[in-house]
Amino acid sequence: MKYLVTGGAGFIGANFVFYMLQEHPDDEIVCYDALTYAGNLETLESVMDHPKFRFVKGDVADREAVFRLFAEEGFDVVVNFAAESHVDRSIEDPGVFLKTNILGTQVLMDASREYGVARFHQVGTDEVYGDLPLDRPDLFFTEDMPVTASSPYSASKASADLLAMAYHRTYGLPVTISRCSNNYGPYQFPEKLIPLMIANALADKDLPVYGTGENVRDWLYVEDHCRAIDGILQNGRVGEIYNIGGHNEKSNLEVVKIILQQLGKPESLITFVGDRKGHDLRYAIDPAKIHGEIGWLPETKFENGIKATIQWYLDHEDWWKNIISGEYQQYYEKMYGNR
Ligand code: NAD
Ligand code: TYD
């Protein structure tokens, strides 16, 4: 099998490349990535010379380049991770989210139709379900809930999902969609909650918690996500949506306190800052469908996953210090300077 993995120089895509090369040593992977601020070739360093791996730099919204790549390579399976992925950035500048997340998905699906693929898998997010109230712990996201996005990011991801379902129904494109909860683990860009808090705590800087810190996320270790997508590729039903996540709900404040405790840093570093606009209250996945059909459940408990993640950031300071010393400094000043 030959896979096209888009966005494979980012957090989850890179972990997926590592997972697949390990689990399916006979399969080939081509990673196509524009190397935006979030894409980092250093992340892929360990596989760049792997005989079953090839990296191609390019934009998913560049129709000519994408069609050329499909013509050259002849893919069996496409897994689309490429996206603008940070909610706060989407609030500042939605345009690029619509271009990459919606039009980029369209271009990839058009090429998949033109050249033929056995599967087009769209990597989606649980944020397309909007949010759940904090006082109804009995409620969970299920696949049959309507999409109702809160941020430009989630609206763009919801649009891509709708387009993918439309391409399945109208053109018979063999689409599957997964909608995963918040991931954490190695190689996550330090603008996201967990790596940002680890980096700040290590530098004895304030930990900026939005609003009251009561917002709840359902955390999933990235390797569990990769295993779930692999399961859907092998055994998922075409035309179906699968939620991924479950059983790891924590408030932001709880997460931040765990990080401080693990690093032996004081809670006085916690600083409450202005809330995110449109801030979703609670995400929580019901994984019954993927469990029933694919046999998947999360394996990594948060207590273990967060320890492994913190250790990874301690062991790979060069990786994230390189990132936060560059253009990211300006981003940090802009987002947190007057918050
Ligand atoms: P990320 O921001 O770390 O990586 C995104 C990657 O896509 C980067 O390598 C970037 O260079 C690349 N990219 C961006 N625009 C591109 C373009 N126009 N053409 C080609 N490549 C482009 O994101 P992530 O956290 O790894 O998320 C990957 C996917 O998983 C996204 O689709 C996201 O919506 C989805 N997702 C993420 C989470 C999470 O918690 N991080 C949860 C559920 C779903
Ligand atoms: P984030 O990692 O951006 O993921 P998402 O918004 O996709 O869930 O944020 C996770 C939660 O942490 C979210 O409720 C916003 C909150 N948050 C903070 O409180 N402070 C921060 O500096 C960041 C980046 C996020």
PDB file of N, CA, C and O and ligand atoms in Angstrom, residues 6-14 32-40 58-62 80-86 96 99-101 104 122-127 153 157 178-184 187-189 191-192 219-220 222 225 229, ligand 1:
ATOM      1  N   THR A   6      -0.794  13.898   4.480  1.00  0.00           N
ATOM      2  CA  THR A   6      -0.595  15.347   4.398  1.00  0.00           C
ATOM      3  C   THR A   6      -0.442  15.900   5.822  1.00  0.00           C
ATOM      4  O   THR A   6      -0.987  15.345   6.776  1.00  0.00           O
ATOM      5  N   GLY A   7       0.332  16.980   5.951  1.00  0.00           N
ATOM      6  CA  GLY A   7       0.528  17.571   7.278  1.00  0.00           C
ATOM      7  C   GLY A   7       1.396  16.712   8.179  1.00  0.00           C
ATOM      8  O   GLY A   7       1.338  16.824   9.406  1.00  0.00           O
ATOM      9  N   GLY A   8       2.219  15.852   7.582  1.00  0.00           N
ATOM     10  CA  GLY A   8       3.026  14.905   8.367  1.00  0.00           C
ATOM     11  C   GLY A   8       4.243  15.519   9.044  1.00  0.00           C
ATOM     12  O   GLY A   8       4.958  14.819   9.766  1.00  0.00           O
ATOM     13  N   ALA A   9       4.480  16.827   8.827  1.00  0.00           N
ATOM     14  CA  ALA A   9       5.569  17.473   9.571  1.00  0.00           C
ATOM     15  C   ALA A   9       5.034  18.192  10.805  1.00  0.00           C
ATOM     16  O   ALA A   9       5.775  18.875  11.508  1.00  0.00           O
ATOM     17  N   GLY A  10       3.735  18.035  11.059  1.00  0.00           N
ATOM     18  CA  GLY A  10       3.131  18.610  12.260  1.00  0.00           C
ATOM     19  C   GLY A  10       3.045  17.575  13.366  1.00  0.00           C
ATOM     20  O   GLY A  10       3.585  16.460  13.244  1.00  0.00           O
ATOM     21  N   PHE A  11       2.364  17.935  14.416  1.00  0.00           N
ATOM     22  CA  PHE A  11       2.335  17.115  15.636  1.00  0.00           C
ATOM     23  C   PHE A  11       1.756  15.704  15.392  1.00  0.00           C
ATOM     24  O   PHE A  11       2.457  14.692  15.505  1.00  0.00           O
ATOM     25  N   ILE A  12       0.482  15.629  15.049  1.00  0.00           N
ATOM     26  CA  ILE A  12      -0.145  14.295  14.979  1.00  0.00           C
ATOM     27  C   ILE A  12       0.293  13.557  13.718  1.00  0.00           C
ATOM     28  O   ILE A  12       0.551  12.344  13.753  1.00  0.00           O
ATOM     29  N   GLY A  13       0.423  14.307  12.611  1.00  0.00           N
ATOM     30  CA  GLY A  13       0.842  13.678  11.356  1.00  0.00           C
ATOM     31  C   GLY A  13       2.194  12.991  11.493  1.00  0.00           C
ATOM     32  O   GLY A  13       2.382  11.873  11.001  1.00  0.00           O
ATOM     33  N   ALA A  14       3.142  13.642  12.159  1.00  0.00           N
ATOM     34  CA  ALA A  14       4.475  13.047  12.322  1.00  0.00           C
ATOM     35  C   ALA A  14       4.392  11.798  13.203  1.00  0.00           C
ATOM     36  O   ALA A  14       4.989  10.760  12.888  1.00  0.00           O
ATOM     37  N   TYR A  32       3.309  14.954   2.509  1.00  0.00           N
ATOM     38  CA  TYR A  32       3.199  16.214   1.759  1.00  0.00           C
ATOM     39  C   TYR A  32       2.833  17.301   2.760  1.00  0.00           C
ATOM     40  O   TYR A  32       1.798  17.201   3.430  1.00  0.00           O
ATOM     41  N   ASP A  33       3.690  18.321   2.872  1.00  0.00           N
ATOM     42  CA  ASP A  33       3.482  19.315   3.925  1.00  0.00           C
ATOM     43  C   ASP A  33       4.051  20.651   3.457  1.00  0.00           C
ATOM     44  O   ASP A  33       5.142  20.701   2.880  1.00  0.00           O
ATOM     45  N   ALA A  34       3.327  21.713   3.729  1.00  0.00           N
ATOM     46  CA  ALA A  34       3.759  23.043   3.284  1.00  0.00           C
ATOM     47  C   ALA A  34       4.832  23.632   4.190  1.00  0.00           C
ATOM     48  O   ALA A  34       5.394  24.676   3.867  1.00  0.00           O
ATOM     49  N   LEU A  35       5.099  22.990   5.318  1.00  0.00           N
ATOM     50  CA  LEU A  35       6.056  23.528   6.302  1.00  0.00           C
ATOM     51  C   LEU A  35       5.684  24.967   6.680  1.00  0.00           C
ATOM     52  O   LEU A  35       6.467  25.901   6.509  1.00  0.00           O
ATOM     53  N   THR A  36       4.470  25.132   7.167  1.00  0.00           N
ATOM     54  CA  THR A  36       4.056  26.415   7.733  1.00  0.00           C
ATOM     55  C   THR A  36       4.783  26.576   9.064  1.00  0.00           C
ATOM     56  O   THR A  36       5.601  25.720   9.450  1.00  0.00           O
ATOM     57  N   TYR A  37       4.426  27.597   9.828  1.00  0.00           N
ATOM     58  CA  TYR A  37       5.063  27.794  11.139  1.00  0.00           C
ATOM     59  C   TYR A  37       4.949  26.523  11.987  1.00  0.00           C
ATOM     60  O   TYR A  37       5.787  26.268  12.854  1.00  0.00           O
ATOM     61  N   ALA A  38       3.892  25.712  11.757  1.00  0.00           N
ATOM     62  CA  ALA A  38       3.639  24.536  12.603  1.00  0.00           C
ATOM     63  C   ALA A  38       4.334  23.275  12.103  1.00  0.00           C
ATOM     64  O   ALA A  38       4.371  22.265  12.795  1.00  0.00           O
ATOM     65  N   GLY A  39       4.861  23.331  10.891  1.00  0.00           N
ATOM     66  CA  GLY A  39       5.522  22.146  10.329  1.00  0.00           C
ATOM     67  C   GLY A  39       7.020  22.256  10.526  1.00  0.00           C
ATOM     68  O   GLY A  39       7.594  23.323  10.376  1.00  0.00           O
ATOM     69  N   ASN A  40       7.657  21.147  10.849  1.00  0.00           N
ATOM     70  CA  ASN A  40       9.062  21.207  11.231  1.00  0.00           C
ATOM     71  C   ASN A  40       9.766  19.959  10.714  1.00  0.00           C
ATOM     72  O   ASN A  40       9.481  18.842  11.161  1.00  0.00           O
ATOM     73  N   GLY A  58       4.897  21.053  -0.080  1.00  0.00           N
ATOM     74  CA  GLY A  58       3.885  21.669  -0.933  1.00  0.00           C
ATOM     75  C   GLY A  58       2.607  21.950  -0.174  1.00  0.00           C
ATOM     76  O   GLY A  58       2.383  21.442   0.930  1.00  0.00           O
ATOM     77  N   ASP A  59       1.774  22.770  -0.816  1.00  0.00           N
ATOM     78  CA  ASP A  59       0.532  23.262  -0.214  1.00  0.00           C
ATOM     79  C   ASP A  59      -0.641  22.395  -0.702  1.00  0.00           C
ATOM     80  O   ASP A  59      -0.765  22.174  -1.913  1.00  0.00           O
ATOM     81  N   VAL A  60      -1.480  21.967   0.212  1.00  0.00           N
ATOM     82  CA  VAL A  60      -2.629  21.140  -0.210  1.00  0.00           C
ATOM     83  C   VAL A  60      -3.612  21.931  -1.073  1.00  0.00           C
ATOM     84  O   VAL A  60      -4.389  21.349  -1.829  1.00  0.00           O
ATOM     85  N   ALA A  61      -3.577  23.247  -0.973  1.00  0.00           N
ATOM     86  CA  ALA A  61      -4.502  24.048  -1.778  1.00  0.00           C
ATOM     87  C   ALA A  61      -3.932  24.363  -3.167  1.00  0.00           C
ATOM     88  O   ALA A  61      -4.605  24.991  -3.982  1.00  0.00           O
ATOM     89  N   ASP A  62      -2.712  23.910  -3.444  1.00  0.00           N
ATOM     90  CA  ASP A  62      -2.076  24.136  -4.748  1.00  0.00           C
ATOM     91  C   ASP A  62      -2.480  22.985  -5.681  1.00  0.00           C
ATOM     92  O   ASP A  62      -1.862  21.921  -5.706  1.00  0.00           O
ATOM     93  N   ASN A  80      -5.611  12.822   5.498  1.00  0.00           N
ATOM     94  CA  ASN A  80      -5.437  14.279   5.457  1.00  0.00           C
ATOM     95  C   ASN A  80      -5.373  14.898   6.856  1.00  0.00           C
ATOM     96  O   ASN A  80      -6.391  15.171   7.486  1.00  0.00           O
ATOM     97  N   PHE A  81      -4.136  15.130   7.299  1.00  0.00           N
ATOM     98  CA  PHE A  81      -3.910  15.841   8.570  1.00  0.00           C
ATOM     99  C   PHE A  81      -3.678  17.332   8.336  1.00  0.00           C
ATOM    100  O   PHE A  81      -3.746  18.113   9.279  1.00  0.00           O
ATOM    101  N   ALA A  82      -3.293  17.713   7.112  1.00  0.00           N
ATOM    102  CA  ALA A  82      -2.850  19.102   6.872  1.00  0.00           C
ATOM    103  C   ALA A  82      -3.952  20.075   7.255  1.00  0.00           C
ATOM    104  O   ALA A  82      -5.074  19.967   6.778  1.00  0.00           O
ATOM    105  N   ALA A  83      -3.608  21.003   8.123  1.00  0.00           N
ATOM    106  CA  ALA A  83      -4.609  21.982   8.548  1.00  0.00           C
ATOM    107  C   ALA A  83      -3.934  23.096   9.323  1.00  0.00           C
ATOM    108  O   ALA A  83      -2.851  22.927   9.875  1.00  0.00           O
ATOM    109  N   GLU A  84      -4.594  24.230   9.342  1.00  0.00           N
ATOM    110  CA  GLU A  84      -4.315  25.232  10.363  1.00  0.00           C
ATOM    111  C   GLU A  84      -5.100  24.740  11.573  1.00  0.00           C
ATOM    112  O   GLU A  84      -6.295  24.458  11.476  1.00  0.00           O
ATOM    113  N   SER A  85      -4.425  24.639  12.720  1.00  0.00           N
ATOM    114  CA  SER A  85      -5.036  23.866  13.808  1.00  0.00           C
ATOM    115  C   SER A  85      -5.242  24.627  15.123  1.00  0.00           C
ATOM    116  O   SER A  85      -5.769  24.052  16.067  1.00  0.00           O
ATOM    117  N   HIS A  86      -4.853  25.915  15.174  1.00  0.00           N
ATOM    118  CA  HIS A  86      -4.927  26.571  16.486  1.00  0.00           C
ATOM    119  C   HIS A  86      -6.086  27.569  16.565  1.00  0.00           C
ATOM    120  O   HIS A  86      -6.131  28.546  15.819  1.00  0.00           O
ATOM    121  N   VAL A  96      -6.821  32.035   6.301  1.00  0.00           N
ATOM    122  CA  VAL A  96      -5.957  30.912   5.939  1.00  0.00           C
ATOM    123  C   VAL A  96      -6.565  29.574   6.402  1.00  0.00           C
ATOM    124  O   VAL A  96      -6.310  28.519   5.814  1.00  0.00           O
ATOM    125  N   LYS A  99      -8.886  28.560   3.643  1.00  0.00           N
ATOM    126  CA  LYS A  99      -8.152  28.137   2.448  1.00  0.00           C
ATOM    127  C   LYS A  99      -7.575  26.730   2.639  1.00  0.00           C
ATOM    128  O   LYS A  99      -7.823  25.832   1.840  1.00  0.00           O
ATOM    129  N   THR A 100      -6.816  26.541   3.715  1.00  0.00           N
ATOM    130  CA  THR A 100      -6.156  25.233   3.898  1.00  0.00           C
ATOM    131  C   THR A 100      -7.174  24.152   4.273  1.00  0.00           C
ATOM    132  O   THR A 100      -7.197  23.078   3.673  1.00  0.00           O
ATOM    133  N   ASN A 101      -8.012  24.456   5.252  1.00  0.00           N
ATOM    134  CA  ASN A 101      -8.837  23.384   5.821  1.00  0.00           C
ATOM    135  C   ASN A 101     -10.005  22.993   4.911  1.00  0.00           C
ATOM    136  O   ASN A 101     -10.385  21.822   4.875  1.00  0.00           O
ATOM    137  N   GLY A 104      -8.231  23.192   0.666  1.00  0.00           N
ATOM    138  CA  GLY A 104      -7.181  22.174   0.591  1.00  0.00           C
ATOM    139  C   GLY A 104      -7.786  20.768   0.577  1.00  0.00           C
ATOM    140  O   GLY A 104      -7.361  19.894  -0.185  1.00  0.00           O
ATOM    141  N   GLN A 122     -10.361  11.640   6.261  1.00  0.00           N
ATOM    142  CA  GLN A 122     -10.298  13.030   6.722  1.00  0.00           C
ATOM    143  C   GLN A 122     -10.125  13.036   8.240  1.00  0.00           C
ATOM    144  O   GLN A 122     -10.964  12.484   8.974  1.00  0.00           O
ATOM    145  N   VAL A 123      -9.032  13.658   8.699  1.00  0.00           N
ATOM    146  CA  VAL A 123      -8.772  13.735  10.145  1.00  0.00           C
ATOM    147  C   VAL A 123      -9.523  14.947  10.698  1.00  0.00           C
ATOM    148  O   VAL A 123      -9.158  16.085  10.433  1.00  0.00           O
ATOM    149  N   GLY A 124     -10.570  14.679  11.429  1.00  0.00           N
ATOM    150  CA  GLY A 124     -11.428  15.747  11.936  1.00  0.00           C
ATOM    151  C   GLY A 124     -11.289  15.918  13.439  1.00  0.00           C
ATOM    152  O   GLY A 124     -10.462  15.272  14.092  1.00  0.00           O
ATOM    153  N   THR A 125     -12.119  16.791  13.958  1.00  0.00           N
ATOM    154  CA  THR A 125     -12.024  17.149  15.384  1.00  0.00           C
ATOM    155  C   THR A 125     -13.393  17.114  16.046  1.00  0.00           C
ATOM    156  O   THR A 125     -14.411  17.381  15.400  1.00  0.00           O
ATOM    157  N   ASP A 126     -13.396  16.836  17.341  1.00  0.00           N
ATOM    158  CA  ASP A 126     -14.652  16.856  18.098  1.00  0.00           C
ATOM    159  C   ASP A 126     -15.197  18.279  18.258  1.00  0.00           C
ATOM    160  O   ASP A 126     -16.331  18.474  18.680  1.00  0.00           O
ATOM    161  N   GLU A 127     -14.360  19.280  17.921  1.00  0.00           N
ATOM    162  CA  GLU A 127     -14.813  20.673  18.093  1.00  0.00           C
ATOM    163  C   GLU A 127     -15.956  21.011  17.148  1.00  0.00           C
ATOM    164  O   GLU A 127     -16.625  22.028  17.330  1.00  0.00           O
ATOM    165  N   TYR A 153     -11.869  28.138  13.374  1.00  0.00           N
ATOM    166  CA  TYR A 153     -11.187  26.845  13.191  1.00  0.00           C
ATOM    167  C   TYR A 153     -12.200  25.709  13.089  1.00  0.00           C
ATOM    168  O   TYR A 153     -12.202  24.943  12.127  1.00  0.00           O
ATOM    169  N   LYS A 157     -13.221  23.165   9.949  1.00  0.00           N
ATOM    170  CA  LYS A 157     -13.120  21.705  10.017  1.00  0.00           C
ATOM    171  C   LYS A 157     -14.493  21.052   9.758  1.00  0.00           C
ATOM    172  O   LYS A 157     -14.587  20.018   9.104  1.00  0.00           O
ATOM    173  N   SER A 178     -12.680  10.794  10.948  1.00  0.00           N
ATOM    174  CA  SER A 178     -12.564  10.598  12.399  1.00  0.00           C
ATOM    175  C   SER A 178     -12.645  11.959  13.069  1.00  0.00           C
ATOM    176  O   SER A 178     -12.194  12.958  12.502  1.00  0.00           O
ATOM    177  N   ARG A 179     -13.236  11.989  14.243  1.00  0.00           N
ATOM    178  CA  ARG A 179     -13.336  13.239  15.007  1.00  0.00           C
ATOM    179  C   ARG A 179     -12.754  12.985  16.394  1.00  0.00           C
ATOM    180  O   ARG A 179     -13.381  12.329  17.227  1.00  0.00           O
ATOM    181  N   CYS A 180     -11.558  13.529  16.588  1.00  0.00           N
ATOM    182  CA  CYS A 180     -10.826  13.198  17.807  1.00  0.00           C
ATOM    183  C   CYS A 180     -10.871  14.349  18.809  1.00  0.00           C
ATOM    184  O   CYS A 180     -11.028  15.513  18.451  1.00  0.00           O
ATOM    185  N   SER A 181     -10.710  13.984  20.060  1.00  0.00           N
ATOM    186  CA  SER A 181     -10.625  14.979  21.137  1.00  0.00           C
ATOM    187  C   SER A 181      -9.196  15.532  21.213  1.00  0.00           C
ATOM    188  O   SER A 181      -8.341  15.181  20.400  1.00  0.00           O
ATOM    189  N   ASN A 182      -8.916  16.365  22.205  1.00  0.00           N
ATOM    190  CA  ASN A 182      -7.598  17.015  22.332  1.00  0.00           C
ATOM    191  C   ASN A 182      -6.475  16.007  22.504  1.00  0.00           C
ATOM    192  O   ASN A 182      -6.530  15.163  23.399  1.00  0.00           O
ATOM    193  N   ASN A 183      -5.448  16.135  21.665  1.00  0.00           N
ATOM    194  CA  ASN A 183      -4.279  15.261  21.756  1.00  0.00           C
ATOM    195  C   ASN A 183      -3.172  15.922  22.564  1.00  0.00           C
ATOM    196  O   ASN A 183      -3.075  17.150  22.612  1.00  0.00           O
ATOM    197  N   TYR A 184      -2.317  15.089  23.136  1.00  0.00           N
ATOM    198  CA  TYR A 184      -1.091  15.587  23.751  1.00  0.00           C
ATOM    199  C   TYR A 184      -0.022  14.518  23.563  1.00  0.00           C
ATOM    200  O   TYR A 184      -0.342  13.347  23.309  1.00  0.00           O
ATOM    201  N   TYR A 187       6.277  16.256  20.325  1.00  0.00           N
ATOM    202  CA  TYR A 187       6.280  17.061  19.097  1.00  0.00           C
ATOM    203  C   TYR A 187       5.073  17.970  18.949  1.00  0.00           C
ATOM    204  O   TYR A 187       4.790  18.429  17.850  1.00  0.00           O
ATOM    205  N   GLN A 188       4.338  18.247  20.033  1.00  0.00           N
ATOM    206  CA  GLN A 188       3.233  19.203  19.884  1.00  0.00           C
ATOM    207  C   GLN A 188       3.783  20.621  19.933  1.00  0.00           C
ATOM    208  O   GLN A 188       4.605  20.966  20.792  1.00  0.00           O
ATOM    209  N   PHE A 189       3.313  21.456  19.035  1.00  0.00           N
ATOM    210  CA  PHE A 189       3.803  22.830  18.938  1.00  0.00           C
ATOM    211  C   PHE A 189       3.491  23.582  20.232  1.00  0.00           C
ATOM    212  O   PHE A 189       2.361  23.525  20.732  1.00  0.00           O
ATOM    213  N   GLU A 191       2.426  26.254  21.209  1.00  0.00           N
ATOM    214  CA  GLU A 191       1.339  27.236  21.363  1.00  0.00           C
ATOM    215  C   GLU A 191       0.119  26.581  22.010  1.00  0.00           C
ATOM    216  O   GLU A 191      -0.786  27.271  22.468  1.00  0.00           O
ATOM    217  N   LYS A 192       0.069  25.238  22.040  1.00  0.00           N
ATOM    218  CA  LYS A 192      -1.084  24.523  22.581  1.00  0.00           C
ATOM    219  C   LYS A 192      -0.925  24.362  24.097  1.00  0.00           C
ATOM    220  O   LYS A 192       0.195  24.396  24.621  1.00  0.00           O
ATOM    221  N   TRP A 219      -8.655  14.557  27.126  1.00  0.00           N
ATOM    222  CA  TRP A 219      -7.284  14.418  26.609  1.00  0.00           C
ATOM    223  C   TRP A 219      -6.972  13.006  26.145  1.00  0.00           C
ATOM    224  O   TRP A 219      -7.258  12.035  26.850  1.00  0.00           O
ATOM    225  N   LEU A 220      -6.336  12.916  24.972  1.00  0.00           N
ATOM    226  CA  LEU A 220      -5.961  11.615  24.410  1.00  0.00           C
ATOM    227  C   LEU A 220      -4.482  11.634  24.036  1.00  0.00           C
ATOM    228  O   LEU A 220      -4.019  12.558  23.353  1.00  0.00           O
ATOM    229  N   VAL A 222      -1.326  10.959  21.939  1.00  0.00           N
ATOM    230  CA  VAL A 222      -1.310  10.994  20.468  1.00  0.00           C
ATOM    231  C   VAL A 222      -1.180   9.600  19.846  1.00  0.00           C
ATOM    232  O   VAL A 222      -1.765   9.319  18.801  1.00  0.00           O
ATOM    233  N   HIS A 225      -4.448   8.032  19.303  1.00  0.00           N
ATOM    234  CA  HIS A 225      -5.125   8.586  18.126  1.00  0.00           C
ATOM    235  C   HIS A 225      -4.621   7.891  16.850  1.00  0.00           C
ATOM    236  O   HIS A 225      -5.420   7.481  15.990  1.00  0.00           O
ATOM    237  N   ILE A 229      -6.813   5.740  14.036  1.00  0.00           N
ATOM    238  CA  ILE A 229      -6.910   6.017  12.591  1.00  0.00           C
ATOM    239  C   ILE A 229      -6.503   4.777  11.805  1.00  0.00           C
ATOM    240  O   ILE A 229      -7.169   4.395  10.827  1.00  0.00           O
TER     241      ILE A 229
HETATM  242  P1  NAD B   1      -0.256  20.973  13.584  1.00  0.00           P
HETATM  243  O1  NAD B   1      -0.637  22.408  13.496  1.00  0.00           O
HETATM  244  O2  NAD B   1       0.754  20.538  14.591  1.00  0.00           O
HETATM  245  O3  NAD B   1       0.281  20.477  12.151  1.00  0.00           O
HETATM  246  C1  NAD B   1      -0.338  20.818  10.958  1.00  0.00           C
HETATM  247  C2  NAD B   1       0.597  20.455   9.811  1.00  0.00           C
HETATM  248  O4  NAD B   1      -0.064  20.796   8.581  1.00  0.00           O
HETATM  249  C3  NAD B   1       1.921  21.242   9.821  1.00  0.00           C
HETATM  250  O5  NAD B   1       2.999  20.380   9.556  1.00  0.00           O
HETATM  251  C4  NAD B   1       1.747  22.253   8.709  1.00  0.00           C
HETATM  252  O6  NAD B   1       2.976  22.625   8.080  1.00  0.00           O
HETATM  253  C5  NAD B   1       0.843  21.501   7.765  1.00  0.00           C
HETATM  254  N1  NAD B   1       0.072  22.410   6.893  1.00  0.00           N
HETATM  255  C6  NAD B   1      -0.609  23.519   7.261  1.00  0.00           C
HETATM  256  N2  NAD B   1      -1.137  24.112   6.182  1.00  0.00           N
HETATM  257  C7  NAD B   1      -0.804  23.350   5.121  1.00  0.00           C
HETATM  258  C8  NAD B   1      -1.066  23.433   3.734  1.00  0.00           C
HETATM  259  N3  NAD B   1      -1.785  24.457   3.219  1.00  0.00           N
HETATM  260  N4  NAD B   1      -0.588  22.475   2.916  1.00  0.00           N
HETATM  261  C9  NAD B   1       0.160  21.453   3.407  1.00  0.00           C
HETATM  262  N5  NAD B   1       0.449  21.330   4.713  1.00  0.00           N
HETATM  263  C10 NAD B   1      -0.027  22.261   5.563  1.00  0.00           C
HETATM  264  O7  NAD B   1      -1.625  20.207  13.760  1.00  0.00           O
HETATM  265  P2  NAD B   1      -1.944  18.862  14.568  1.00  0.00           P
HETATM  266  O8  NAD B   1      -2.242  19.192  15.971  1.00  0.00           O
HETATM  267  O9  NAD B   1      -0.927  17.835  14.247  1.00  0.00           O
HETATM  268  O10 NAD B   1      -3.323  18.446  13.881  1.00  0.00           O
HETATM  269  C11 NAD B   1      -3.352  17.624  12.705  1.00  0.00           C
HETATM  270  C12 NAD B   1      -4.785  17.394  12.281  1.00  0.00           C
HETATM  271  O11 NAD B   1      -5.514  16.791  13.356  1.00  0.00           O
HETATM  272  C13 NAD B   1      -5.532  18.682  11.938  1.00  0.00           C
HETATM  273  O12 NAD B   1      -6.359  18.414  10.836  1.00  0.00           O
HETATM  274  C14 NAD B   1      -6.372  18.968  13.173  1.00  0.00           C
HETATM  275  O13 NAD B   1      -7.542  19.669  12.836  1.00  0.00           O
HETATM  276  C15 NAD B   1      -6.668  17.560  13.641  1.00  0.00           C
HETATM  277  N6  NAD B   1      -6.931  17.409  15.087  1.00  0.00           N
HETATM  278  C16 NAD B   1      -6.038  17.895  15.997  1.00  0.00           C
HETATM  279  C17 NAD B   1      -6.281  17.695  17.366  1.00  0.00           C
HETATM  280  C18 NAD B   1      -5.295  18.173  18.405  1.00  0.00           C
HETATM  281  O14 NAD B   1      -5.576  18.059  19.596  1.00  0.00           O
HETATM  282  N7  NAD B   1      -4.135  18.690  18.047  1.00  0.00           N
HETATM  283  C19 NAD B   1      -7.430  17.010  17.774  1.00  0.00           C
HETATM  284  C20 NAD B   1      -8.330  16.527  16.810  1.00  0.00           C
HETATM  285  C21 NAD B   1      -8.053  16.733  15.471  1.00  0.00           C
END
